[in-house]
Coordinates of C-alpha atoms in Angstrom, one line a residue:
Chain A
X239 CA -7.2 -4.5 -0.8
X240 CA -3.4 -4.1 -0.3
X241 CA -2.4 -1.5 2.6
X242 CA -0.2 -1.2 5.8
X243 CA -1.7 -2.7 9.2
X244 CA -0.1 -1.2 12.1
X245 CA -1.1 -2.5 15.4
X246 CA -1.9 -1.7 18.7
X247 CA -4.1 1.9 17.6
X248 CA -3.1 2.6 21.2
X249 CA -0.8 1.4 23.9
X250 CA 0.5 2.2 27.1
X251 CA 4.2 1.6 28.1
X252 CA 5.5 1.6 31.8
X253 CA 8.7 3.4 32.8
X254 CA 11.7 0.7 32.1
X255 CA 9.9 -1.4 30.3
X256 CA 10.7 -2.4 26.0
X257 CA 7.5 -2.4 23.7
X258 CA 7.2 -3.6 20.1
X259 CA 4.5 -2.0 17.6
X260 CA 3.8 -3.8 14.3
X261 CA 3.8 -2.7 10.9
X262 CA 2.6 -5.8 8.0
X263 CA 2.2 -4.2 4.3
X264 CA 0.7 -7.0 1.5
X265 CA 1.7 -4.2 -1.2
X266 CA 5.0 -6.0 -2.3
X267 CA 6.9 -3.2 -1.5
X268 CA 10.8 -3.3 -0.7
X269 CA 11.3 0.0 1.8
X270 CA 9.3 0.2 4.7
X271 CA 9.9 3.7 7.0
X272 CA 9.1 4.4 10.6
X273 CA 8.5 7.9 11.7
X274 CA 7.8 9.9 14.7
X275 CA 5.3 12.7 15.0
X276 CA 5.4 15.3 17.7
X277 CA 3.1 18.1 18.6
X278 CA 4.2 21.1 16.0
X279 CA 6.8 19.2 14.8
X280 CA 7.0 17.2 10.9
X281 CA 7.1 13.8 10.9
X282 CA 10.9 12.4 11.5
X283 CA 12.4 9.3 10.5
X284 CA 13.7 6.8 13.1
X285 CA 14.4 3.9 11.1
X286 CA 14.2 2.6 7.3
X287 CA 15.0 -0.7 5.7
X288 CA 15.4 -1.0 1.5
X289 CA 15.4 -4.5 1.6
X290 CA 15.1 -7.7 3.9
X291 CA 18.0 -8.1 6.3
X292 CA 19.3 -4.6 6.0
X293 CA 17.9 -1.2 7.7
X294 CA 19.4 2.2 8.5
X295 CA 19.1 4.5 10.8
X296 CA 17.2 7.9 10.2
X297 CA 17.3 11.3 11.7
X298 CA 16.1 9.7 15.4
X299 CA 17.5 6.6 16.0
X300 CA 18.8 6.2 19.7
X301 CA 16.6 3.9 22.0
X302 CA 15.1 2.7 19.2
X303 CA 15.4 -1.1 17.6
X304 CA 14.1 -2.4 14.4
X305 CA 14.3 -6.0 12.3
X306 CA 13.2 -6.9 8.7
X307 CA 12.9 -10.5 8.5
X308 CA 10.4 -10.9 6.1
X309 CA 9.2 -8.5 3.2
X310 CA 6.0 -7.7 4.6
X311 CA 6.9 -6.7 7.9
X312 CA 9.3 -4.0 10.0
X313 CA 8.4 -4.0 13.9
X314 CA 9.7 -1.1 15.8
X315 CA 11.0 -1.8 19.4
X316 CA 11.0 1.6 21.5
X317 CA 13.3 0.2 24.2
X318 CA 13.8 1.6 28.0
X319 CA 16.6 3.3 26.5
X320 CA 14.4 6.3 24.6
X321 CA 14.3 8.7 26.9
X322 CA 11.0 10.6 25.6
X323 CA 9.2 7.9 23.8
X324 CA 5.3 9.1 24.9
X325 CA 4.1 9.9 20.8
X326 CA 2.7 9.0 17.8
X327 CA 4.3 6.2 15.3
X328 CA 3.4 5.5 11.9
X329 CA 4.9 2.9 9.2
X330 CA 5.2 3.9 5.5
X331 CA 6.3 1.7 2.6
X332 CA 6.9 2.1 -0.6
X333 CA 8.7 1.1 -4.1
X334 CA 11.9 1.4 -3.4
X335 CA 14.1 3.8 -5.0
X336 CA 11.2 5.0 -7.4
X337 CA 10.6 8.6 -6.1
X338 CA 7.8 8.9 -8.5
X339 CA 5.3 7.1 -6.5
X340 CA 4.3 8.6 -2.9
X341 CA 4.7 6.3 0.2
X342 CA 1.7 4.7 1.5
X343 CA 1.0 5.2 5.3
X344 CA -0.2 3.2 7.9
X345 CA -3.1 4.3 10.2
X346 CA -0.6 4.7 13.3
X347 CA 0.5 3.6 17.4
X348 CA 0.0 6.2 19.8
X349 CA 2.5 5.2 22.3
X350 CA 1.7 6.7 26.0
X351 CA 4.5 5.9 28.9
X352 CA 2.7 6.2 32.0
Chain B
X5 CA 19.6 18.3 9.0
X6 CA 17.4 19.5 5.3
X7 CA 14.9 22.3 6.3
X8 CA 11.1 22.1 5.0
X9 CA 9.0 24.3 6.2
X10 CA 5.3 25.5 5.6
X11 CA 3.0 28.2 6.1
X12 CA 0.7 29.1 7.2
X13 CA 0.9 26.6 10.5
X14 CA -3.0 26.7 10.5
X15 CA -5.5 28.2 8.5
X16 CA -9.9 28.6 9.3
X17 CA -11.7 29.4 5.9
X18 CA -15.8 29.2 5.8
X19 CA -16.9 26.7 3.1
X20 CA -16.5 27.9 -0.2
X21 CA -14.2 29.9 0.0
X22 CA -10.6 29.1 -2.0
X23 CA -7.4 29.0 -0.1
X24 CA -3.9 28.3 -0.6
X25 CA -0.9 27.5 1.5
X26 CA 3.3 26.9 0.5
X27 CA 6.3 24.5 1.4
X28 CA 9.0 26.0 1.6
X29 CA 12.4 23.8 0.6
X30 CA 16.5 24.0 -0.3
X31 CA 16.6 25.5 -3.9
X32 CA 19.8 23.2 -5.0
X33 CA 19.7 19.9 -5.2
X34 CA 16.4 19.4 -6.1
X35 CA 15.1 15.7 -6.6
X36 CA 10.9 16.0 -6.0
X37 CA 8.5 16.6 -3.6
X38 CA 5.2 14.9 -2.5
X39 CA 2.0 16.4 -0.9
X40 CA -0.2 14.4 1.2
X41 CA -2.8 15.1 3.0
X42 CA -3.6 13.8 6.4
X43 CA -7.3 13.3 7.9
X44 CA -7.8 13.3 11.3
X45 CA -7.9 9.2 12.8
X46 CA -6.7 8.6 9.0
X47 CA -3.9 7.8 7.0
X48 CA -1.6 10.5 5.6
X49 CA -2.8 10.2 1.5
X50 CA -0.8 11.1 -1.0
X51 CA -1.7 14.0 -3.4
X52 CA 0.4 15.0 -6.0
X53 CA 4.3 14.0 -6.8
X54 CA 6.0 16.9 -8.0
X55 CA 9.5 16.5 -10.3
X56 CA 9.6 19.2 -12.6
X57 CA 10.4 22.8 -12.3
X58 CA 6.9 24.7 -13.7
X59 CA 5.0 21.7 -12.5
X60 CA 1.3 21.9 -12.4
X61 CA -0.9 19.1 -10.7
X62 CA -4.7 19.2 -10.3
X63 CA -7.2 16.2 -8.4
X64 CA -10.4 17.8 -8.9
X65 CA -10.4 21.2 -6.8
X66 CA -7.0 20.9 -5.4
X67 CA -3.8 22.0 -7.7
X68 CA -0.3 22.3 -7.1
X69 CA 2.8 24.0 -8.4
X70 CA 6.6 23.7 -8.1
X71 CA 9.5 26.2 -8.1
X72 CA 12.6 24.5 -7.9
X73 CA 14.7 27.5 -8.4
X74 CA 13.8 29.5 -5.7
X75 CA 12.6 26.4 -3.6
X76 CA 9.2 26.3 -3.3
X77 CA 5.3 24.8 -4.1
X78 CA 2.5 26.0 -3.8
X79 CA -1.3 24.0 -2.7
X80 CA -4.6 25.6 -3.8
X81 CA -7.9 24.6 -2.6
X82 CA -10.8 26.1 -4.8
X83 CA -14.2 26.2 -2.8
X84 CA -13.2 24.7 0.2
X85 CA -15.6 21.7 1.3
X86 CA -15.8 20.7 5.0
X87 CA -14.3 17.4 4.2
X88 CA -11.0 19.2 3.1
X89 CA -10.5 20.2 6.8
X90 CA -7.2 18.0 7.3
X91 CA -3.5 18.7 7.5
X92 CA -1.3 19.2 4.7
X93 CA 2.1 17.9 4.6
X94 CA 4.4 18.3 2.2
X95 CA 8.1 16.2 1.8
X96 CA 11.2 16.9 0.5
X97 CA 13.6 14.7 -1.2
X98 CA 17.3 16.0 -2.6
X99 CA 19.4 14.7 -5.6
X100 CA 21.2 11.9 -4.2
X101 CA 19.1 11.7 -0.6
X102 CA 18.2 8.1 0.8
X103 CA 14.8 9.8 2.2
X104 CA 11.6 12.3 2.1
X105 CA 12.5 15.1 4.7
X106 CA 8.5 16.5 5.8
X107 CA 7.2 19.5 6.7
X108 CA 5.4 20.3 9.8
X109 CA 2.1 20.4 7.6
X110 CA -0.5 23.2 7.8
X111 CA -3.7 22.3 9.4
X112 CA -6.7 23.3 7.6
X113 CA -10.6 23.7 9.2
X114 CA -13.1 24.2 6.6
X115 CA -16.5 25.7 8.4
X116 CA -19.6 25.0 7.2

């Protein structure tokens, strides 16, 4: 079955130090998303890429790093530089451009600085 | 910044009952708007994309409707099940955006 994989479920991030989460779809799609939940808050959009070799920033981009090497994959890199990175992360693809179909969602990173 | 919002935040209704909550979004500009609904330790799931001004969705006991003039959709649950206990989101997208703005979802707890 085609979906996103996002991986580690959980992971735990020292003060200073850069970590990568993963995000692999096998759906063909062309835009892949990253977003950020908060307690309270909607989910808000840190980076998105439309096609390979190209992203954008979104709403939350500062002390965050992305690439798009390859179709199937976007890793996000929450670097030393994001000052209140402790939350929860999920990927999202879909077809690009083609607002009639809904994004599909990875299962998520929790992200805890300790 | 585009401002979606939805109400109520969180909502308890015994099983059975029917129940209905709203996103709230910018009447101009309108391009669609998705539901999706989010099971705890689960994937958010999409619903129901919404175009149309006067559009009416239905998935079995869950329907939806759209207002684009005055800038919002309604979600109705008929005879809630304990396995509709999840949160609602709803997202946003204007004429000419690059990306879904979401709400902050409304968290729904079915009791049995």
């Amino acid at each position: 079955d085609g979906g996103i994989t996002q991986s580690p479920k959980y992971l735990f991030r020292k003060e200073g130090q850069n970590v990568t989460l993963s995000c692999e779809q096998n759906l063909n799609h062309d835009a892949m998303y990253w977003y950020r939940q908060d307690p309270g808050q909607g989910l808000r959009l840190i980076y998105y890429s439309q096609i390979v070799n190209d992203f954008q920033k979104g709403d939350i981009a500062e002390g965050y790093s992305v690439s798009r090497e390859k179709k199937e994959s976007f890793p996000l890199t929450v670097t030393s530089a994001q000052k209140n990175p402790t939350a929860f992360y999920l990927c999202a693809s879909s077809k690009s451009g083609l607002w009639a179909y809904g994004y599909t969602f990875g299962s998520g990173t929790r992200l805890t600085v300790v | 910044i585009l401002n979606v919002e939805q109400s109520p935040q969180s909502l308890h209704v015994q099983e059975g009952d029917s129940t209905n909550f709203t996103c709230s979004f910018p009447s101009s500009n309108f391009y669609a708007l998705h539901w999706y609904r989010w099971e705890t330790a689960k994937s958010p799931e999409a619903l129901f994309v919404m175009t149309l001004n006067g559009d009416e969705k239905k998935k079995g006991r869950i329907s939806a409707t759209l207002n684009t003039k005055e800038g919002y959709s309604y979600l109705y649950i008929k005879g809630s099940q304990p396995e509709d206990s999840a949160t609602y989101l709803c997202a946003f997208i204007e004429n000419g955006g690059q990306n879904f703005v979401f709400g902050p979802g409304t968290r729904l707890s079915v009791l049995p």
